[in-house]
Short mmCIF file of C-alpha atoms and ligand atoms in Angstrom, two decimals:
data_model
loop_
_atom_site.label_atom_id
_atom_site.label_comp_id
_atom_site.label_asym_id
_atom_site.label_seq_id
_atom_site.Cartn_x
_atom_site.Cartn_y
_atom_site.Cartn_z
CA MET Y 1 122.99 78.05 81.50
CA THR Y 2 122.72 79.46 78.03
CA VAL Y 3 119.50 81.43 78.22
CA ALA Y 4 119.83 85.15 78.75
CA LEU Y 5 118.22 85.90 82.06
CA HIS Y 6 119.26 89.49 81.92
CA SER Y 7 119.12 92.17 79.31
CA ALA Y 8 122.15 92.81 77.13
CA GLU Y 9 122.86 96.12 78.82
CA SER Y 10 123.06 94.60 82.31
CA PRO Y 11 126.29 95.68 83.99
CA SER Y 12 129.10 93.31 84.81
CA PRO Y 13 129.64 92.57 88.51
CA ALA Y 14 132.79 94.69 88.77
CA ARG Y 15 133.04 96.52 92.08
CA THR Y 16 133.24 100.27 91.78
CA ASP Y 17 133.87 102.90 94.40
CA GLN Y 18 130.37 104.30 94.23
CA PRO Y 19 128.06 102.16 96.36
CA LEU Y 20 125.08 100.71 94.55
CA LEU Y 21 123.05 101.11 97.74
CA GLU Y 22 123.90 103.30 100.66
CA GLY Y 23 122.23 104.09 103.97
CA ARG Y 24 123.30 107.24 105.78
CA GLY Y 25 122.24 107.63 109.40
CA VAL Y 26 119.09 105.58 108.88
CA SER Y 27 116.72 105.63 111.85
CA LYS Y 28 113.22 104.26 112.15
CA PHE Y 29 110.97 104.85 115.13
CA PHE Y 30 107.67 103.14 115.82
CA GLY Y 31 106.17 105.39 118.46
CA GLY Y 32 108.68 105.23 121.30
CA LEU Y 33 110.48 102.18 119.92
CA ALA Y 34 113.71 102.75 117.99
CA ALA Y 35 113.76 99.88 115.49
CA LEU Y 36 116.81 101.40 113.74
CA THR Y 37 119.21 104.01 115.08
CA ASP Y 38 121.66 105.90 112.90
CA VAL Y 39 122.63 102.98 110.67
CA ASP Y 40 125.28 103.56 108.00
CA PHE Y 41 126.08 100.93 105.38
CA GLN Y 42 127.11 100.47 101.76
CA VAL Y 43 126.43 97.67 99.32
CA TYR Y 44 128.64 97.64 96.24
CA ARG Y 45 127.66 96.49 92.79
CA GLY Y 46 128.47 92.84 92.25
CA GLU Y 47 128.73 91.78 95.86
CA VAL Y 48 126.71 89.39 97.98
CA MET Y 49 126.39 91.01 101.36
CA GLY Y 50 124.93 89.44 104.47
CA LEU Y 51 122.77 91.16 107.06
CA ILE Y 52 122.52 89.32 110.36
CA GLY Y 53 121.34 90.09 113.87
CA PRO Y 54 119.27 88.56 116.67
CA ASN Y 55 115.49 88.45 116.29
CA GLY Y 56 113.99 91.92 116.63
CA SER Y 57 117.25 93.69 115.80
CA GLY Y 58 115.71 95.63 112.91
CA LYS Y 59 116.73 93.61 109.84
CA THR Y 60 113.29 93.39 108.23
CA THR Y 61 112.56 97.00 109.15
CA LEU Y 62 115.72 98.00 107.28
CA PHE Y 63 114.52 96.05 104.22
CA ASP Y 64 111.14 97.79 104.55
CA CYS Y 65 112.90 101.16 104.51
CA LEU Y 66 115.19 100.21 101.61
CA SER Y 67 112.26 99.05 99.51
CA CYS Y 68 110.31 102.15 100.59
CA VAL Y 69 107.53 100.08 102.14
CA GLN Y 70 108.29 102.09 105.28
CA ARG Y 71 109.48 105.69 105.32
CA VAL Y 72 112.64 106.28 107.37
CA SER Y 73 112.27 108.58 110.38
CA GLN Y 74 115.72 110.08 109.87
CA GLY Y 75 118.57 109.62 107.45
CA GLU Y 76 118.90 109.00 103.74
CA ILE Y 77 118.96 106.06 101.37
CA HIS Y 78 120.69 106.27 98.03
CA PHE Y 79 120.38 103.72 95.24
CA LYS Y 80 122.37 104.06 92.02
CA GLY Y 81 123.34 107.54 93.10
CA THR Y 82 119.70 108.62 93.45
CA ASP Y 83 118.22 109.71 96.76
CA ILE Y 84 115.30 107.28 97.14
CA THR Y 85 114.49 108.20 100.74
CA LYS Y 86 111.06 109.54 99.82
CA PHE Y 87 110.33 107.22 96.91
CA LYS Y 88 107.25 105.04 96.69
CA PRO Y 89 107.78 101.25 96.48
CA TYR Y 90 106.97 101.13 92.75
CA GLN Y 91 109.50 103.89 92.07
CA VAL Y 92 112.35 102.08 93.78
CA ALA Y 93 111.30 98.84 92.08
CA HIS Y 94 111.32 100.64 88.77
CA LEU Y 95 114.86 101.79 89.47
CA GLY Y 96 115.97 98.15 89.82
CA LEU Y 97 115.60 97.12 93.45
CA ALA Y 98 113.59 93.99 94.28
CA ARG Y 99 112.93 92.19 97.53
CA THR Y 100 111.39 89.09 98.99
CA PHE Y 101 109.60 88.81 102.33
CA GLN Y 102 110.31 86.92 105.54
CA VAL Y 103 106.76 85.58 105.41
CA ILE Y 104 106.39 84.10 101.95
CA ARG Y 105 104.09 86.10 99.69
CA VAL Y 106 102.85 84.01 96.81
CA TYR Y 107 99.32 83.63 95.51
CA ARG Y 108 98.63 80.16 96.83
CA LYS Y 109 95.64 79.47 94.58
CA LEU Y 110 97.41 80.55 91.40
CA THR Y 111 99.89 78.46 89.48
CA VAL Y 112 103.62 79.03 89.48
CA LEU Y 113 103.45 80.56 86.00
CA GLU Y 114 100.51 82.79 86.95
CA ASN Y 115 102.39 84.02 90.01
CA MET Y 116 105.39 84.88 87.87
CA LEU Y 117 103.27 86.82 85.38
CA LEU Y 118 101.33 88.61 88.09
CA SER Y 119 104.50 89.70 89.85
CA LEU Y 120 105.12 92.31 87.17
CA GLN Y 121 101.90 94.06 88.00
CA TRP Y 122 102.94 94.66 91.60
CA GLY Y 123 103.81 98.25 92.20
CA ASN Y 124 102.95 99.26 88.64
CA LEU Y 125 106.04 97.67 87.19
CA THR Y 126 104.41 97.85 83.81
CA MET Y 127 105.94 101.31 83.78
CA ARG Y 128 109.28 99.63 83.40
CA ASN Y 129 108.02 98.66 80.03
CA LYS Y 130 110.71 96.11 79.36
CA PHE Y 131 108.53 93.15 80.17
CA ARG Y 132 104.84 93.83 79.76
CA PRO Y 133 102.41 91.62 81.63
CA ASN Y 134 100.97 88.90 79.45
CA SER Y 135 103.06 89.55 76.38
CA ALA Y 136 104.64 86.54 74.67
CA GLU Y 137 108.03 87.92 75.63
CA THR Y 138 107.02 88.09 79.28
CA GLU Y 139 105.72 84.55 79.29
CA ALA Y 140 108.92 83.34 77.65
CA ARG Y 141 110.96 85.10 80.31
CA ALA Y 142 108.79 83.67 83.09
CA ARG Y 143 109.28 80.17 81.70
CA GLN Y 144 113.04 80.65 81.43
CA LEU Y 145 113.23 81.75 85.04
CA ILE Y 146 110.98 78.91 86.18
CA ASP Y 147 113.34 76.50 84.46
CA PHE Y 148 116.41 78.21 85.93
CA LEU Y 149 114.87 78.00 89.41
CA LEU Y 150 114.25 74.27 89.04
CA LEU Y 151 110.47 74.68 89.06
CA LYS Y 152 109.71 73.51 85.52
CA ARG Y 153 107.98 70.35 86.73
CA VAL Y 154 105.55 72.45 88.78
CA THR Y 155 104.94 75.25 86.28
CA ASP Y 156 101.18 74.61 86.29
CA GLU Y 157 100.92 73.55 89.92
CA LYS Y 158 99.16 75.81 92.41
CA ALA Y 159 101.77 77.66 94.48
CA GLY Y 160 100.08 76.55 97.71
CA ASN Y 161 100.98 72.94 96.88
CA LEU Y 162 104.71 73.66 96.64
CA SER Y 163 107.19 72.91 99.43
CA GLY Y 164 108.51 75.81 101.49
CA GLY Y 165 111.76 75.75 99.56
CA GLN Y 166 109.99 75.77 96.20
CA GLN Y 167 107.88 78.71 97.35
CA ARG Y 168 111.06 80.57 98.30
CA LEU Y 169 112.46 79.84 94.83
CA LEU Y 170 109.22 81.08 93.28
CA GLU Y 171 109.45 84.30 95.29
CA ILE Y 172 112.99 84.81 94.04
CA GLY Y 173 111.70 84.23 90.51
CA MET Y 174 108.94 86.78 91.00
CA ALA Y 175 111.50 89.29 92.26
CA LEU Y 176 113.66 88.58 89.20
CA MET Y 177 110.91 89.15 86.64
CA PRO Y 178 111.54 92.89 86.17
CA ASP Y 179 115.29 92.23 85.83
CA PRO Y 180 116.44 94.09 88.97
CA ASP Y 181 120.05 95.01 89.69
CA LEU Y 182 119.76 94.47 93.44
CA LEU Y 183 117.85 91.76 95.29
CA LEU Y 184 117.08 91.92 98.99
CA LEU Y 185 116.21 88.44 100.25
CA ASP Y 186 114.66 88.20 103.72
CA GLU Y 187 115.46 84.77 105.22
CA ALA Y 188 115.44 82.88 101.93
CA THR Y 189 116.47 79.63 103.65
CA SER Y 190 113.94 79.74 106.46
CA GLY Y 191 111.69 76.67 106.38
CA VAL Y 192 113.66 75.14 103.52
CA ASN Y 193 115.06 71.61 103.50
CA PRO Y 194 118.87 71.19 103.23
CA THR Y 195 118.83 69.99 99.61
CA LEU Y 196 116.88 73.00 98.42
CA ILE Y 197 119.05 75.33 100.50
CA GLU Y 198 121.97 74.15 98.36
CA GLU Y 199 119.93 74.85 95.22
CA ILE Y 200 119.01 78.34 96.39
CA LYS Y 201 122.69 78.94 97.12
CA SER Y 202 123.74 77.81 93.66
CA ARG Y 203 121.08 79.95 91.96
CA ILE Y 204 122.19 83.03 93.90
CA ARG Y 205 125.79 82.31 92.95
CA ILE Y 206 124.94 82.02 89.24
CA LEU Y 207 122.81 85.17 89.32
CA ASN Y 208 125.67 87.01 91.00
CA GLU Y 209 128.63 85.68 89.06
CA GLU Y 210 127.10 85.25 85.63
CA GLN Y 211 124.25 87.75 85.57
CA GLY Y 212 125.83 90.54 87.61
CA LYS Y 213 123.08 90.72 90.22
CA THR Y 214 123.94 92.25 93.58
CA PHE Y 215 122.46 90.72 96.74
CA LEU Y 216 121.77 91.75 100.30
CA LEU Y 217 120.73 88.70 102.31
CA ILE Y 218 119.08 88.57 105.72
CA GLU Y 219 120.15 85.16 106.87
CA HIS Y 220 120.44 83.00 110.00
CA ASN Y 221 122.24 80.11 108.34
CA VAL Y 222 125.97 80.52 109.09
CA GLN Y 223 127.12 78.11 106.40
CA PHE Y 224 125.01 79.88 103.80
CA ILE Y 225 126.58 83.22 104.75
CA SER Y 226 130.13 81.83 104.78
CA ASP Y 227 129.66 80.21 101.39
CA LEU Y 228 128.09 83.19 99.64
CA CYS Y 229 128.90 86.49 101.28
CA SER Y 230 132.02 88.57 100.86
CA ARG Y 231 130.96 90.91 103.66
CA VAL Y 232 128.46 90.82 106.48
CA PHE Y 233 127.04 93.53 108.63
CA VAL Y 234 125.41 92.99 111.97
CA LEU Y 235 122.50 94.76 113.60
CA ASN Y 236 121.80 94.58 117.31
CA TYR Y 237 118.96 96.51 118.96
CA GLY Y 238 118.64 98.54 115.77
CA GLU Y 239 122.26 99.66 115.77
CA LYS Y 240 125.11 98.52 113.60
CA LEU Y 241 127.30 96.32 115.77
CA ALA Y 242 129.97 95.13 113.34
CA GLU Y 243 130.91 94.72 109.71
CA GLY Y 244 133.50 92.46 108.10
CA THR Y 245 134.16 89.20 106.31
CA PRO Y 246 132.10 86.19 107.45
CA ASP Y 247 135.16 84.88 109.32
CA GLU Y 248 135.74 88.14 111.11
CA ILE Y 249 132.09 88.38 112.07
CA MET Y 250 131.76 84.81 113.36
CA ASN Y 251 134.83 85.36 115.55
CA ASN Y 252 133.82 88.81 116.77
CA GLN Y 253 133.30 88.70 120.54
CA GLU Y 254 130.60 91.38 120.53
CA VAL Y 255 128.68 89.51 117.85
CA ILE Y 256 128.93 86.23 119.75
CA GLU Y 257 127.66 87.95 122.88
CA ALA Y 258 124.78 89.57 121.01
CA TYR Y 259 123.62 86.13 119.88
CA PHE Y 260 124.49 84.01 122.89
CA GLY Y 261 124.69 86.56 125.71
CA ALA Y 262 122.43 86.65 128.75
CA GLU Y 263 119.61 88.50 127.03
CA ALA Y 264 119.63 86.45 123.85
CA GLY Y 265 118.44 83.16 125.30
CA ASP Y 266 115.39 82.89 123.05
CA ASP Y 267 116.98 83.48 119.69
CA ASP Y 268 117.81 80.88 117.10
CA GLY Y 269 121.53 81.38 116.72
CA PHE Y 270 122.97 83.19 113.76
P1 ADP F 1 114.19 91.46 112.68
O1 ADP F 1 113.78 91.36 111.26
O2 ADP F 1 115.64 91.75 112.90
O3 ADP F 1 113.77 90.25 113.48
P2 ADP F 1 112.23 93.59 112.81
O4 ADP F 1 112.74 94.62 111.87
O5 ADP F 1 111.11 92.74 112.34
O6 ADP F 1 113.43 92.71 113.35
O7 ADP F 1 111.75 94.31 114.13
C1 ADP F 1 112.54 95.28 114.82
C2 ADP F 1 111.72 95.88 115.92
O8 ADP F 1 110.74 96.75 115.36
C3 ADP F 1 110.97 94.87 116.77
O9 ADP F 1 110.95 95.32 118.10
C4 ADP F 1 109.58 94.90 116.16
O10 ADP F 1 108.61 94.53 117.10
C5 ADP F 1 109.45 96.36 115.75
N1 ADP F 1 108.55 96.58 114.62
C6 ADP F 1 108.75 96.12 113.35
N2 ADP F 1 107.76 96.53 112.54
C7 ADP F 1 106.92 97.28 113.30
C8 ADP F 1 105.70 98.00 113.04
N3 ADP F 1 105.16 98.02 111.82
N4 ADP F 1 105.11 98.65 114.07
C9 ADP F 1 105.67 98.63 115.30
N5 ADP F 1 106.80 97.99 115.63
C10 ADP F 1 107.44 97.31 114.64
MG1 MG F 2 112.88 89.83 110.22
#
């Protein structure tokens, strides 16, 4: 890949001691329901970290808090050394954090290219100023990313006509448009056929290793986690249950029980 998908000043993926993203005692209550309780975690620059947990364990809620779509009830979130706990979504996006959603959010009646261009207008990202909507530079960037994400053939196709996997790739492309440092991907392999899962994996690897992007991945696919993640942390009933390498996590008795124990009969595995 020779095209520059990142700006020249993008940092290298060297791990430093200061976390890129940090949650301190994060709690989120919905009325009487504790979706998250006192969760501490760190994501370091240059890593691909996994976030797993049974259905309903609070993973998406944590992403909502990190992207400031939801306000935490207690605790603090720091990104790049800045306290973003009370930020608005556009402010945290502007600082370089991007996310995708468990339920795919693309404009089904717009083309792939139009979706990519429109993505910059979400949350007032024009303020970022680096890539202005509808400038020639922006369109060139959108086309580069479309090519990189293997969507060139469907550039002018309506997004609603794409396969689930292609829509996931498009969402990743939309998240990449403002050149974020950190991407939070919520179940990027869900509803995706095995061939495209491999493609998504390879794109994440290139973005991480060659472009210096940091990832936090909510994921149920064990192989995907093992292949990509250096560390994984596990939520269960809104609390942090474990943290470690993929191997350590898959062999952790408490984690196995959380997924396959008596009360977890209706989940879908890891
Ligand atoms: P996961 O992504 O791990 O499956 P979620 O974060 O979606 O879990 O949900 C965690 C818990 O919080 C669930 O019990 C869910 O019903 C609840 N929850 C999530 N969002 C809301 C909301 N906006 N209002 C009320 N309850 C919510
Ligand atoms: Mg979820």
